[in-house]
């Protein structure tokens, strides 16, 4: 960038186009851990061969620097990937701190309590929460994340749609705190907070087996989604542990829109050897299966992953493997602010337990 | 601001602190309609007594302007409240356009379809959607709205928590497209998209009266909230039209947390002359009332404002006055983009109809 790089006078942060930021700061440029070892103004001054005050003038857009000196400082800033750590300065400067939350579906009730928990932690730290949705589209996720970074959020909580997050490495290096939740990050080293999808699904299916079922169907989301793959693995493991060989017709994986789930459920319930129980891979699947079973003559057992509103008031009540969505959000947000205050040294993977809640549908015996 | 005003080189938009923006551009400074008559670079050049190219240099942060000339241009820019209209330039410049959506509760499922509809319209226009929640706090709403403006959203869809939005007038004058949805704006002239809360509540209560009820309870949200006040008015009107004088003990207004709603419901069902039917003012109230009634021996009729997931699968199914949340979001977002493309001349108030859906709970006769 030949000409003057603009500076936000509320934060002193240089505004660099996403493209330039991605290009100028490959992930592997810096050594040391993510949260420490960020280049300082001193490093910039040393590399540019100028005084600290000169660097400060350029960064803050103050006059009194010759174009040539400014260019040298800018080159050093870009070569080092220097960026003001605003998360700390924000409150001093009076600008409201903000963190971004990237969801995959604004209309999925599972994210309601998760979002509100993140918001409550943000508020407790005097920060605003800004949300966005990837609509399960990896490109959209990247576009949204980088747009939030360009809008100077101090940190990001991301429920990823994609499985390659190397595009985020430069932002993380540049000081944007980042925690992934519900699903892990792909191809970068990042904080991750998950539910035990594998163990929860295994327990739920084992519960159906314990109630006498052997022909158990599994209806889940696209296997490219980490949680969907893990829950399928839990299903397979529970069946294998019980010595039951799974038939392909018992498994349906794909988008969880009502039409597909309805068709899949009806197929599993048709034919000479229908399933006697169904394990639903998420709350969207479960509510559709509940609808189909309500129209079905023969009772069919059901356990769903994720709790949902009114599950206990249906007849029978729906047995679920409950995740603590609020705890996922709270844990992720608290780690985010620990990154921002510098008290975290390196990324961790945290897995929260699930809880089987028996309400009747999962305790129905096989119909035949 | 004495020193150089920074400029975002992706958009050329001047970055001005919220405080300065509020102070420098009172709502009543400009004449003409909101969307037209915005000061141009020409106006700035004329007022500063310089050429257009000089103004462009300053606005774009290009070199070759003396400090004194720059100061004069800056003064003209601030006096006139000049601001680049980025909504048009955005796509040319390649920066992603974005619109903000301010909700009042991230966990209220009513906002799921509304948010997703706004997002779909935004995407159709190549814009990103950024959400935030006021958590029903007017100060939080203002903080969030101004933070989104400072982060250069091109437009805002606002579900207001407060009833005074004069703080937004300078932003609107400065070119931020704005549409209020679900609740009207306060003390400013703005686009508003609402459901017919009054008519919907009146019809729902009239439905209970038509089924033989006279002692009908109303449980709603804080009356300072427009929708809550309108629904209460609908209840009162329907009762009055039927010649029924409402007793104070039949009405409960306040926060819709489960504890208060449960207490209110139990009080209305106790005593010598309990209510035989309840009208619930929103979906949060309805689901709690459903829980209380499920524990209650005597059947009590129920009609709720807002439809909700699985309402049809409960026994009895819950009769509701349904709003079209997706249509509210879609209509608001489409008006927002019509503001941005300049095809709207002046603000309107649009009211969408509601629909009574009979499922059983609203058709129960009085128990006595």
XYZ file of C-alpha atoms in Angstrom:
736
model
C 0.000 0.000 0.000
C 1.841 3.069 -1.256
C -0.281 5.779 0.265
C -1.024 6.809 3.790
C -2.565 4.043 5.876
C -5.554 5.432 7.752
C -5.907 5.172 11.487
C -9.017 5.099 13.638
C -8.543 7.970 16.060
C -10.766 6.308 18.643
C -8.522 3.284 18.896
C -5.343 4.212 17.102
C -5.709 0.952 15.231
C -4.515 0.955 11.646
C -7.208 0.000 9.198
C -5.892 -2.513 6.699
C -8.012 -4.168 4.018
C -8.811 -7.818 4.739
C -7.002 -8.871 1.599
C -3.869 -7.002 2.587
C -4.071 -8.355 6.119
C -4.367 -11.896 4.868
C -1.557 -11.403 2.382
C 0.832 -9.493 4.606
C 0.705 -11.790 7.611
C 0.945 -15.485 6.860
C 0.209 -17.656 9.852
C 3.722 -19.019 10.065
C 5.471 -15.674 10.262
C 5.736 -15.444 14.032
C 7.150 -17.902 16.494
C 6.138 -18.209 20.127
C 2.673 -18.780 21.498
C -0.386 -17.110 20.040
C -1.186 -14.782 22.836
C 2.284 -13.519 23.696
C 5.244 -12.511 21.523
C 3.261 -10.097 19.416
C 5.466 -7.499 17.705
C 5.642 -4.227 19.627
C 6.195 -0.596 18.560
C 9.790 -1.124 19.705
C 10.200 -3.928 17.163
C 8.744 -1.686 14.462
C 11.053 1.199 15.420
C 14.084 -1.095 15.402
C 13.231 -2.591 12.013
C 12.475 0.802 10.448
C 15.554 2.348 12.069
C 13.566 5.214 13.586
C 12.633 6.357 17.079
C 9.645 5.086 19.048
C 7.964 8.500 18.902
C 8.113 8.425 15.097
C 6.373 5.047 15.014
C 3.759 6.362 17.434
C 3.199 9.415 15.213
C 2.602 7.215 12.161
C 0.378 4.763 13.996
C -1.693 7.562 15.481
C -1.855 9.549 12.252
C -0.099 12.528 13.793
C 1.716 15.064 11.564
C 5.468 15.681 11.490
C 6.711 12.599 9.659
C 8.280 12.780 6.201
C 6.629 10.620 3.512
C 9.844 8.586 3.152
C 10.118 7.855 6.898
C 6.426 7.059 7.034
C 6.809 4.564 4.204
C 9.679 2.846 6.039
C 7.595 2.617 9.202
C 4.613 1.283 7.271
C 6.788 -1.361 5.638
C 8.119 -2.440 9.029
C 4.570 -2.503 10.453
C 3.401 -4.746 7.646
C 6.479 -6.966 7.599
C 6.116 -7.608 11.346
C 2.342 -7.798 11.319
C 2.293 -5.180 14.050
C -1.136 -4.207 15.341
C -2.175 -2.220 18.377
C -3.624 -4.467 21.052
C -6.911 -2.625 21.336
C -8.624 -5.039 23.682
C -6.648 -3.481 26.497
C -6.755 0.107 25.232
C -10.439 0.080 24.392
C -11.726 0.744 27.885
C -9.082 3.392 28.538
C -10.076 5.093 25.306
C -13.761 4.823 26.087
C -14.708 2.988 22.918
C -17.014 0.076 23.684
C -15.258 -3.246 23.426
C -17.057 -5.793 21.300
C -16.877 -9.494 20.577
C -18.360 -11.334 17.624
C -20.344 -14.566 17.713
C -20.644 -16.505 14.466
C -23.523 -19.002 14.448
C -24.549 -21.431 11.733
C -28.322 -20.935 11.922
C -30.135 -17.952 13.441
C -33.374 -19.937 13.682
C -32.040 -23.000 15.540
C -33.317 -22.704 19.131
C -30.224 -24.571 20.362
C -28.245 -21.360 19.811
C -30.623 -19.169 21.834
C -29.301 -20.033 25.296
C -25.756 -20.321 23.927
C -25.936 -16.804 22.451
C -27.492 -15.350 25.565
C -24.798 -16.910 27.765
C -22.052 -15.410 25.580
C -23.861 -12.062 25.754
C -24.076 -12.186 29.549
C -20.351 -12.837 29.891
C -19.621 -10.070 27.370
C -21.771 -7.650 29.317
C -20.068 -8.607 32.593
C -16.829 -7.524 30.873
C -18.373 -4.299 29.580
C -18.323 -5.541 25.991
C -21.005 -5.648 23.321
C -21.872 -8.852 21.499
C -22.295 -8.796 17.728
C -23.750 -11.927 16.083
C -23.759 -13.230 12.563
C -24.814 -16.409 10.802
C -22.897 -18.491 8.291
C -26.074 -20.375 7.337
C -23.861 -23.511 7.313
C -21.820 -22.088 4.409
C -18.015 -22.140 4.884
C -17.444 -19.250 2.469
C -20.094 -17.212 4.233
C -18.421 -18.016 7.559
C -15.063 -16.695 6.332
C -16.648 -13.597 4.822
C -18.486 -12.889 8.064
C -15.508 -13.550 10.355
C -13.226 -11.284 8.332
C -15.921 -8.624 8.107
C -16.217 -8.675 11.909
C -12.426 -8.446 12.223
C -12.436 -5.517 9.786
C -15.070 -3.951 12.041
C -12.585 -4.241 14.868
C -14.157 -6.773 17.188
C -11.810 -7.580 20.054
C -12.561 -11.283 19.946
C -14.585 -13.968 18.202
C -16.619 -16.950 19.369
C -17.131 -19.129 16.307
C -19.461 -22.061 15.658
C -17.726 -23.078 12.456
C -19.442 -24.151 9.248
C -16.155 -24.905 7.485
C -13.287 -27.232 8.355
C -10.332 -25.069 7.296
C -9.700 -21.973 9.410
C -6.216 -21.067 8.259
C -7.766 -17.842 6.968
C -8.148 -16.839 10.632
C -4.515 -17.403 11.618
C -3.378 -13.893 10.608
C -6.223 -12.339 12.636
C -5.328 -14.450 15.654
C -1.653 -13.518 15.260
C -2.755 -9.906 14.993
C -4.432 -10.148 18.369
C -8.057 -11.080 17.734
C -8.981 -13.447 20.580
C -10.733 -16.535 19.193
C -12.636 -19.480 20.682
C -14.453 -22.155 18.687
C -17.548 -23.681 20.238
C -19.848 -26.646 19.453
C -17.493 -27.726 16.647
C -13.673 -27.691 16.481
C -11.479 -25.414 14.383
C -9.900 -26.893 11.246
C -6.174 -26.777 10.458
C -5.325 -24.153 13.084
C -4.449 -24.365 16.747
C -7.340 -22.724 18.618
C -9.381 -22.851 21.808
C -12.324 -25.225 21.385
C -15.310 -25.887 23.678
C -17.430 -28.906 22.726
C -20.117 -31.196 24.088
C -19.314 -34.897 24.271
C -21.252 -35.775 21.108
C -19.719 -39.229 20.824
C -20.329 -40.255 24.439
C -23.787 -38.716 24.513
C -24.947 -40.527 21.388
C -23.400 -43.794 22.561
C -25.250 -43.529 25.899
C -28.540 -42.630 24.208
C -28.374 -45.585 21.835
C -27.239 -47.919 24.654
C -30.353 -46.758 26.557
C -32.576 -47.900 23.676
C -30.714 -51.220 23.532
C -31.157 -51.635 27.290
C -34.903 -51.218 26.695
C -34.896 -54.216 24.365
C -34.369 -52.591 20.962
C -32.030 -54.002 18.324
C -33.344 -52.527 15.085
C -32.497 -48.892 15.870
C -32.445 -46.147 13.236
C -30.094 -43.143 13.230
C -31.106 -39.886 11.523
C -28.439 -37.215 11.572
C -26.936 -34.196 9.861
C -24.319 -34.128 7.092
C -21.324 -36.221 8.227
C -18.910 -33.458 7.182
C -20.200 -31.669 10.294
C -18.067 -32.722 13.263
C -20.953 -33.152 15.709
C -22.920 -35.230 13.199
C -19.923 -37.503 12.543
C -19.241 -37.929 16.268
C -22.864 -38.796 17.041
C -22.900 -41.343 14.214
C -19.717 -42.833 15.681
C -21.445 -43.037 19.080
C -24.385 -44.860 17.478
C -22.112 -47.328 15.678
C -20.050 -47.955 18.815
C -23.096 -48.636 21.009
C -24.508 -51.038 18.413
C -21.140 -52.767 18.017
C -20.706 -53.038 21.813
C -24.076 -54.853 21.876
C -23.054 -57.128 19.028
C -25.681 -55.701 16.666
C -24.666 -55.414 13.021
C -26.107 -52.180 11.623
C -27.971 -52.286 8.299
C -27.424 -49.382 5.902
C -31.179 -48.791 5.709
C -31.107 -47.889 9.416
C -28.937 -44.823 8.850
C -29.881 -41.547 7.189
C -27.422 -38.664 7.038
C -27.917 -35.316 5.351
C -29.452 -31.874 5.680
C -31.971 -31.818 8.517
C -34.830 -30.101 6.693
C -38.252 -31.517 7.622
C -38.883 -33.069 4.175
C -35.777 -35.265 4.178
C -36.145 -36.259 7.832
C -39.823 -37.109 7.312
C -39.017 -39.260 4.287
C -36.147 -40.989 6.116
C -38.343 -41.714 9.145
C -41.171 -43.111 7.023
C -38.734 -45.348 5.115
C -37.295 -46.757 8.343
C -40.810 -47.494 9.615
C -41.919 -49.181 6.377
C -41.049 -52.598 4.952
C -41.030 -56.066 6.470
C -38.420 -55.368 9.157
C -38.938 -51.762 10.313
C -36.866 -50.163 13.063
C -38.498 -50.252 16.511
C -36.583 -47.220 17.775
C -34.961 -44.089 16.362
C -32.032 -42.023 17.600
C -32.356 -38.452 16.312
C -29.054 -36.637 15.799
C -30.159 -33.121 16.774
C -33.191 -31.121 17.938
C -34.255 -30.221 14.382
C -34.386 -33.914 13.496
C -36.156 -34.835 16.732
C -39.096 -32.456 16.332
C -39.753 -33.749 12.817
C -39.513 -37.391 13.945
C -41.951 -36.581 16.766
C -44.409 -35.279 14.151
C -44.105 -38.399 11.999
C -44.445 -40.742 14.996
C -47.565 -38.833 16.126
C -49.199 -39.882 12.827
C -47.910 -43.445 13.130
C -50.062 -46.274 14.526
C -47.399 -48.534 16.054
C -45.485 -47.017 19.024
C -41.819 -46.384 18.168
C -39.180 -45.511 20.753
C -37.268 -42.239 20.341
C -34.211 -40.650 21.919
C -33.075 -37.286 20.583
C -29.754 -35.466 20.890
C -30.367 -31.956 22.369
C -33.189 -31.058 24.713
C -35.937 -28.779 23.365
C -38.779 -26.676 24.724
C -41.948 -28.610 25.718
C -40.272 -32.014 25.155
C -41.562 -32.940 28.632
C -45.178 -31.970 27.847
C -45.539 -34.160 24.765
C -47.210 -37.581 25.136
C -45.035 -39.524 25.664
C -42.427 -37.076 26.932
C -39.347 -37.143 24.683
C -36.230 -38.753 26.155
C -33.186 -36.701 25.191
C -29.425 -36.501 25.482
C -29.194 -32.926 26.726
C -26.285 -30.627 26.061
C -25.808 -27.607 28.301
C -25.957 -24.966 25.568
C -25.636 -22.131 28.094
C -22.520 -23.727 29.614
C -20.976 -24.078 26.150
C -21.502 -20.365 25.499
C -20.415 -19.288 28.973
C -17.272 -21.431 28.934
C -16.273 -20.224 25.471
C -16.868 -16.556 26.301
C -14.960 -16.788 29.572
C -11.970 -18.298 27.760
C -12.214 -15.503 25.191
C -11.884 -12.820 27.868
C -9.054 -14.734 29.501
C -7.274 -14.567 26.148
C -7.948 -10.828 26.007
C -6.611 -10.175 29.487
C -3.536 -12.226 28.628
C -4.045 -14.898 31.290
C -4.233 -17.809 28.800
C -0.994 -19.284 27.591
C -2.032 -21.774 24.949
C -5.140 -23.194 23.263
C -7.081 -26.031 24.864
C -9.847 -28.400 23.853
C -12.586 -28.532 26.495
C -15.337 -31.161 26.322
C -18.515 -30.773 28.391
C -20.541 -33.826 29.440
C -24.084 -34.521 28.211
C -27.007 -35.786 30.292
C -29.573 -38.462 29.439
C -33.074 -37.321 30.484
C -35.686 -40.126 30.488
C -39.244 -38.936 29.790
C -41.018 -41.915 28.284
C -40.301 -42.045 24.546
C -36.935 -43.702 25.091
C -38.351 -46.278 27.494
C -41.007 -47.682 25.150
C -40.401 -51.401 24.528
C -40.123 -52.786 20.979
C -43.602 -52.924 19.410
C -43.198 -56.465 18.086
C -11.224 17.573 16.257
C -8.043 19.517 15.607
C -5.923 16.760 14.142
C -6.189 14.763 10.982
C -9.464 12.874 10.724
C -8.712 9.284 9.801
C -10.224 7.658 6.746
C -10.889 4.033 6.014
C -9.027 3.384 2.768
C -11.381 0.552 1.872
C -14.378 2.839 1.795
C -13.055 6.377 1.926
C -15.496 6.920 4.764
C -14.320 9.269 7.477
C -14.200 7.663 10.880
C -15.730 9.954 13.464
C -16.268 9.061 17.119
C -19.886 8.418 18.057
C -19.801 11.347 20.441
C -18.549 13.733 17.784
C -21.090 12.423 15.320
C -23.931 12.927 17.735
C -22.732 16.379 18.703
C -21.871 17.653 15.251
C -25.053 16.647 13.507
C -28.268 17.515 15.299
C -31.331 15.964 13.734
C -32.781 19.293 12.708
C -29.742 20.534 10.813
C -30.847 19.472 7.348
C -34.072 20.247 5.550
C -35.707 18.037 2.936
C -36.571 14.384 3.286
C -34.383 11.935 5.140
C -33.066 10.008 2.202
C -32.277 12.889 -0.157
C -30.686 16.322 0.348
C -27.560 14.980 2.006
C -24.589 17.380 1.782
C -22.231 16.536 -1.099
C -18.490 17.042 -1.635
C -19.501 20.045 -3.715
C -21.197 21.600 -0.674
C -18.070 20.942 1.379
C -15.820 22.470 -1.311
C -18.035 25.558 -1.534
C -18.154 26.064 2.226
C -14.415 25.545 2.625
C -13.666 27.707 -0.407
C -11.500 25.023 -2.032
C -11.699 22.839 -5.118
C -13.514 19.512 -5.314
C -10.224 17.637 -5.812
C -8.898 19.102 -2.560
C -11.950 17.838 -0.653
C -11.520 14.436 -2.280
C -7.836 14.375 -1.236
C -8.758 15.090 2.378
C -11.629 12.620 2.463
C -9.500 9.909 0.898
C -6.482 10.642 3.057
C -4.305 11.455 0.061
C -1.221 13.657 0.453
C -0.734 17.137 -1.018
C -2.969 19.224 1.214
C -1.598 21.877 3.577
C -2.572 21.471 7.251
C -4.407 24.802 7.137
C -6.464 23.877 4.055
C -7.141 20.463 5.541
C -8.429 22.048 8.733
C -10.805 24.260 6.729
C -12.111 21.244 4.804
C -12.552 19.261 8.009
C -14.463 22.120 9.576
C -16.759 22.299 6.542
C -17.213 18.515 6.619
C -18.228 18.594 10.251
C -20.377 21.718 9.969
C -22.326 20.171 7.098
C -22.425 16.667 8.519
C -20.977 15.410 5.255
C -20.489 11.677 4.987
C -19.704 9.476 2.019
C -22.745 7.466 0.944
C -21.020 4.111 1.161
C -24.073 1.974 0.541
C -23.665 2.737 -3.157
C -19.852 2.774 -3.231
C -19.466 -0.397 -1.211
C -19.994 -2.857 -4.022
C -17.835 -0.850 -6.394
C -15.062 -0.771 -3.802
C -15.454 -4.467 -3.102
C -16.011 -4.103 0.605
C -18.876 -6.277 1.808
C -21.963 -4.260 2.577
C -23.519 -5.017 5.950
C -26.729 -4.310 7.800
C -27.328 -4.529 11.535
C -30.275 -6.166 13.272
C -30.943 -5.190 16.872
C -33.114 -7.698 18.747
C -34.389 -7.549 22.315
C -33.793 -11.183 23.287
C -31.419 -13.615 21.560
C -33.179 -16.584 23.167
C -36.772 -15.760 22.140
C -37.676 -18.209 19.369
C -40.020 -15.599 17.865
C -36.934 -13.798 16.537
C -35.468 -16.879 14.853
C -37.568 -16.766 11.671
C -37.562 -12.961 11.728
C -33.742 -12.875 11.869
C -33.375 -15.516 9.197
C -35.745 -13.637 6.870
C -33.740 -10.429 7.307
C -30.575 -12.427 6.628
C -32.002 -13.939 3.430
C -32.930 -10.516 2.063
C -29.498 -9.165 3.037
C -27.796 -12.039 1.256
C -29.934 -11.509 -1.849
C -28.487 -7.974 -1.876
C -24.931 -9.200 -1.308
C -24.845 -7.832 2.225
C -23.864 -9.407 5.524
C -26.176 -9.342 8.523
C -24.789 -8.437 11.938
C -27.056 -8.990 14.966
C -27.039 -7.686 18.477
C -29.352 -7.816 21.467
C -30.528 -5.010 23.711
C -31.782 -7.512 26.287
C -34.832 -5.212 26.641
C -32.593 -2.405 27.973
C -33.017 1.004 26.252
C -29.484 2.147 27.151
C -28.062 -1.099 25.816
C -30.063 -0.606 22.622
C -28.588 2.859 22.067
C -25.078 1.670 22.854
C -25.439 -1.219 20.422
C -27.023 0.829 17.638
C -24.320 3.495 17.808
C -21.600 0.852 18.020
C -22.961 -0.745 14.832
C -23.064 2.671 13.160
C -19.472 3.302 14.266
C -18.645 -0.065 12.687
C -20.075 1.310 9.460
C -23.149 -0.795 8.856
C -25.030 0.464 5.824
C -28.408 0.086 7.469
C -30.214 -0.995 10.616
C -33.296 -3.081 11.355
C -34.237 -2.334 14.950
C -36.618 -4.085 17.335
C -36.561 -1.272 19.874
C -36.347 -1.687 23.637
C -36.610 2.045 24.275
C -39.262 4.599 23.318
C -37.023 7.572 22.468
C -34.886 7.198 19.341
C -33.832 10.789 18.810
C -30.275 9.555 19.364
C -30.589 7.871 15.940
C -31.650 10.974 14.013
C -28.074 12.117 13.262
C -27.177 8.643 11.982
C -30.249 8.584 9.765
C -29.446 12.077 8.465
C -25.904 10.872 7.856
C -27.200 8.143 5.601
C -27.692 5.056 7.764
C -30.853 3.395 6.423
C -33.166 2.453 9.304
C -36.326 0.379 9.687
C -38.054 -0.431 12.982
C -39.846 -3.754 13.231
C -42.216 -5.406 15.747
C -42.386 -2.166 17.740
C -42.499 1.464 16.536
C -39.755 4.074 16.807
C -40.134 6.738 19.503
C -39.947 10.498 18.860
C -38.450 10.183 15.359
C -39.989 9.759 11.933
C -38.960 6.285 10.749
C -40.067 3.283 8.740
C -41.977 0.846 10.945
C -43.236 -2.693 10.233
C -45.616 -4.127 12.836
C -48.077 -6.947 13.374
C -51.654 -5.983 14.211
C -51.264 -6.644 17.947
C -54.477 -4.841 18.860
C -56.671 -6.591 16.278
C -55.057 -9.970 16.885
C -55.590 -9.831 20.649
C -59.154 -8.539 20.225
C -59.970 -11.441 17.863
C -58.356 -14.008 20.180
C -60.295 -12.818 23.211
C -63.516 -12.554 21.162
C -62.925 -16.198 20.191
C -62.881 -17.198 23.872
C -66.026 -15.146 24.504
C -67.706 -16.841 21.523
C -66.920 -20.164 23.203
C -68.910 -19.116 26.281
C -66.218 -17.569 28.493
C -66.741 -14.363 30.449
C -64.149 -14.602 33.235
C -61.061 -14.358 30.995
C -57.576 -13.598 32.329
C -54.911 -11.614 30.469
C -51.213 -12.229 31.176
C -48.876 -9.941 29.264
C -45.530 -8.163 29.173
C -44.645 -4.753 30.650
C -47.162 -2.206 29.338
C -44.354 0.212 28.435
C -43.676 -2.220 25.564
C -45.826 -1.181 22.601
C -46.932 -4.697 21.639
C -47.893 -5.497 25.239
C -49.946 -2.303 25.532
C -51.692 -2.924 22.213
C -52.577 -6.503 23.119
C -53.968 -5.361 26.463
C -56.048 -2.795 24.592
C -57.320 -5.565 22.298
C -58.313 -7.629 25.360
C -60.109 -4.692 26.984
C -61.904 -3.809 23.755
C -63.151 -7.360 23.144
C -64.413 -7.596 26.739
C -66.072 -4.185 26.503
C -67.682 -5.084 23.141
C -69.213 -8.119 24.892
C -70.413 -5.996 27.815
C -68.099 -7.758 30.282
C -66.605 -5.556 33.012
C -62.988 -6.665 33.591
C -61.846 -7.255 37.186
C -58.313 -6.117 38.086
C -57.475 -9.604 39.357
C -57.960 -10.895 35.798
C -55.001 -8.885 34.452
C -51.304 -9.447 35.090
C -48.689 -7.295 33.363
C -44.930 -7.451 33.853
C -41.767 -9.266 32.889
C -42.562 -12.593 31.267
C -40.157 -14.761 33.271
C -41.629 -18.176 34.151
C -41.809 -17.456 37.904
C -44.034 -14.389 37.589
C -46.228 -15.923 34.893
C -46.664 -19.122 36.916
C -47.656 -17.148 40.011
C -50.064 -14.978 38.011
C -51.671 -18.027 36.417
C -52.093 -19.829 39.742
C -53.646 -16.715 41.322
C -56.166 -16.384 38.494
C -57.126 -20.057 38.869
C -57.521 -19.855 42.663
C -60.250 -18.292 44.750
C -64.044 -18.542 44.647
C -64.482 -17.079 41.144
C -61.477 -18.244 39.084
C -61.051 -17.377 35.425
C -62.259 -20.085 33.019
C -59.980 -18.959 30.196
C -56.626 -17.187 29.768
C -55.305 -15.029 26.948
C -51.478 -15.154 26.946
C -49.787 -12.016 25.609
C -46.790 -13.666 23.923
C -45.156 -17.041 23.282
C -42.990 -16.882 26.425
C -46.130 -16.435 28.523
C -48.043 -19.130 26.648
C -45.516 -21.926 27.197
C -45.439 -21.219 30.933
C -49.259 -21.115 31.144
C -49.372 -24.432 29.251
C -47.103 -25.915 31.933
C -49.284 -24.658 34.779
C -52.505 -25.836 33.119
C -50.945 -29.286 32.551
C -50.671 -29.605 36.362
C -54.189 -28.229 36.866
C -57.198 -30.523 37.364
C -60.001 -28.381 35.912
C -59.724 -27.727 32.141
C -59.035 -24.053 31.386
C -59.272 -22.547 27.905
C -56.176 -20.865 26.462
C -55.402 -18.666 23.473
C -51.843 -17.382 23.066
C -50.438 -14.523 21.029
C -47.637 -15.864 18.727
C -47.463 -19.388 17.343
C -44.706 -21.674 18.685
C -43.066 -24.951 17.773
C -45.037 -28.103 18.677
C -48.119 -26.098 19.754
C -50.131 -28.436 17.501
C -48.750 -31.622 19.120
C -49.711 -30.722 22.686
C -52.938 -32.193 24.133
C -55.048 -30.178 23.593
C -53.355 -28.342 20.729
C -52.805 -24.691 21.630
C -54.995 -22.165 19.822
C -52.910 -19.127 18.892
C -53.025 -15.729 17.259
C -50.119 -16.208 14.851
C -47.898 -13.420 13.639
C -45.892 -13.984 10.469
C -42.442 -13.370 11.978
C -40.695 -14.161 8.688
C -42.902 -11.653 6.822
C -42.097 -8.978 9.428
C -38.366 -9.517 8.890
C -38.622 -9.785 5.115
C -40.795 -6.664 4.787
C -38.519 -4.628 7.059
C -35.347 -5.746 5.261
C -36.798 -5.070 1.823
C -37.743 -1.537 2.878
C -34.223 -1.089 4.238
C -32.654 -1.906 0.871
C -35.173 0.314 -0.901
C -33.944 3.146 1.345
C -30.362 2.263 0.422
C -31.035 2.249 -3.313
C -32.811 5.572 -2.933
C -36.212 4.394 -4.143
C -38.071 5.311 -0.937
C -39.173 8.880 -0.494
C -40.541 8.996 3.045
C -41.116 6.771 6.076
C -44.224 4.606 6.351
C -45.934 2.541 9.020
C -46.841 -0.937 7.742
C -49.099 -3.245 9.767
C -49.278 -6.956 8.931
C -52.393 -9.006 9.775
C -52.407 -11.829 12.331
C -54.159 -15.192 11.984
C -56.229 -17.096 14.551
C -55.344 -20.810 14.467
C -57.823 -23.041 16.345
C -56.277 -26.213 17.781
C -58.426 -27.123 20.756
C -57.278 -25.157 23.790
C -59.198 -22.070 22.704
C -62.371 -24.031 21.995
C -62.739 -25.598 25.461
C -66.024 -24.530 27.087
C -66.109 -22.945 30.569
C -65.499 -25.642 33.210
C -68.363 -24.529 35.414
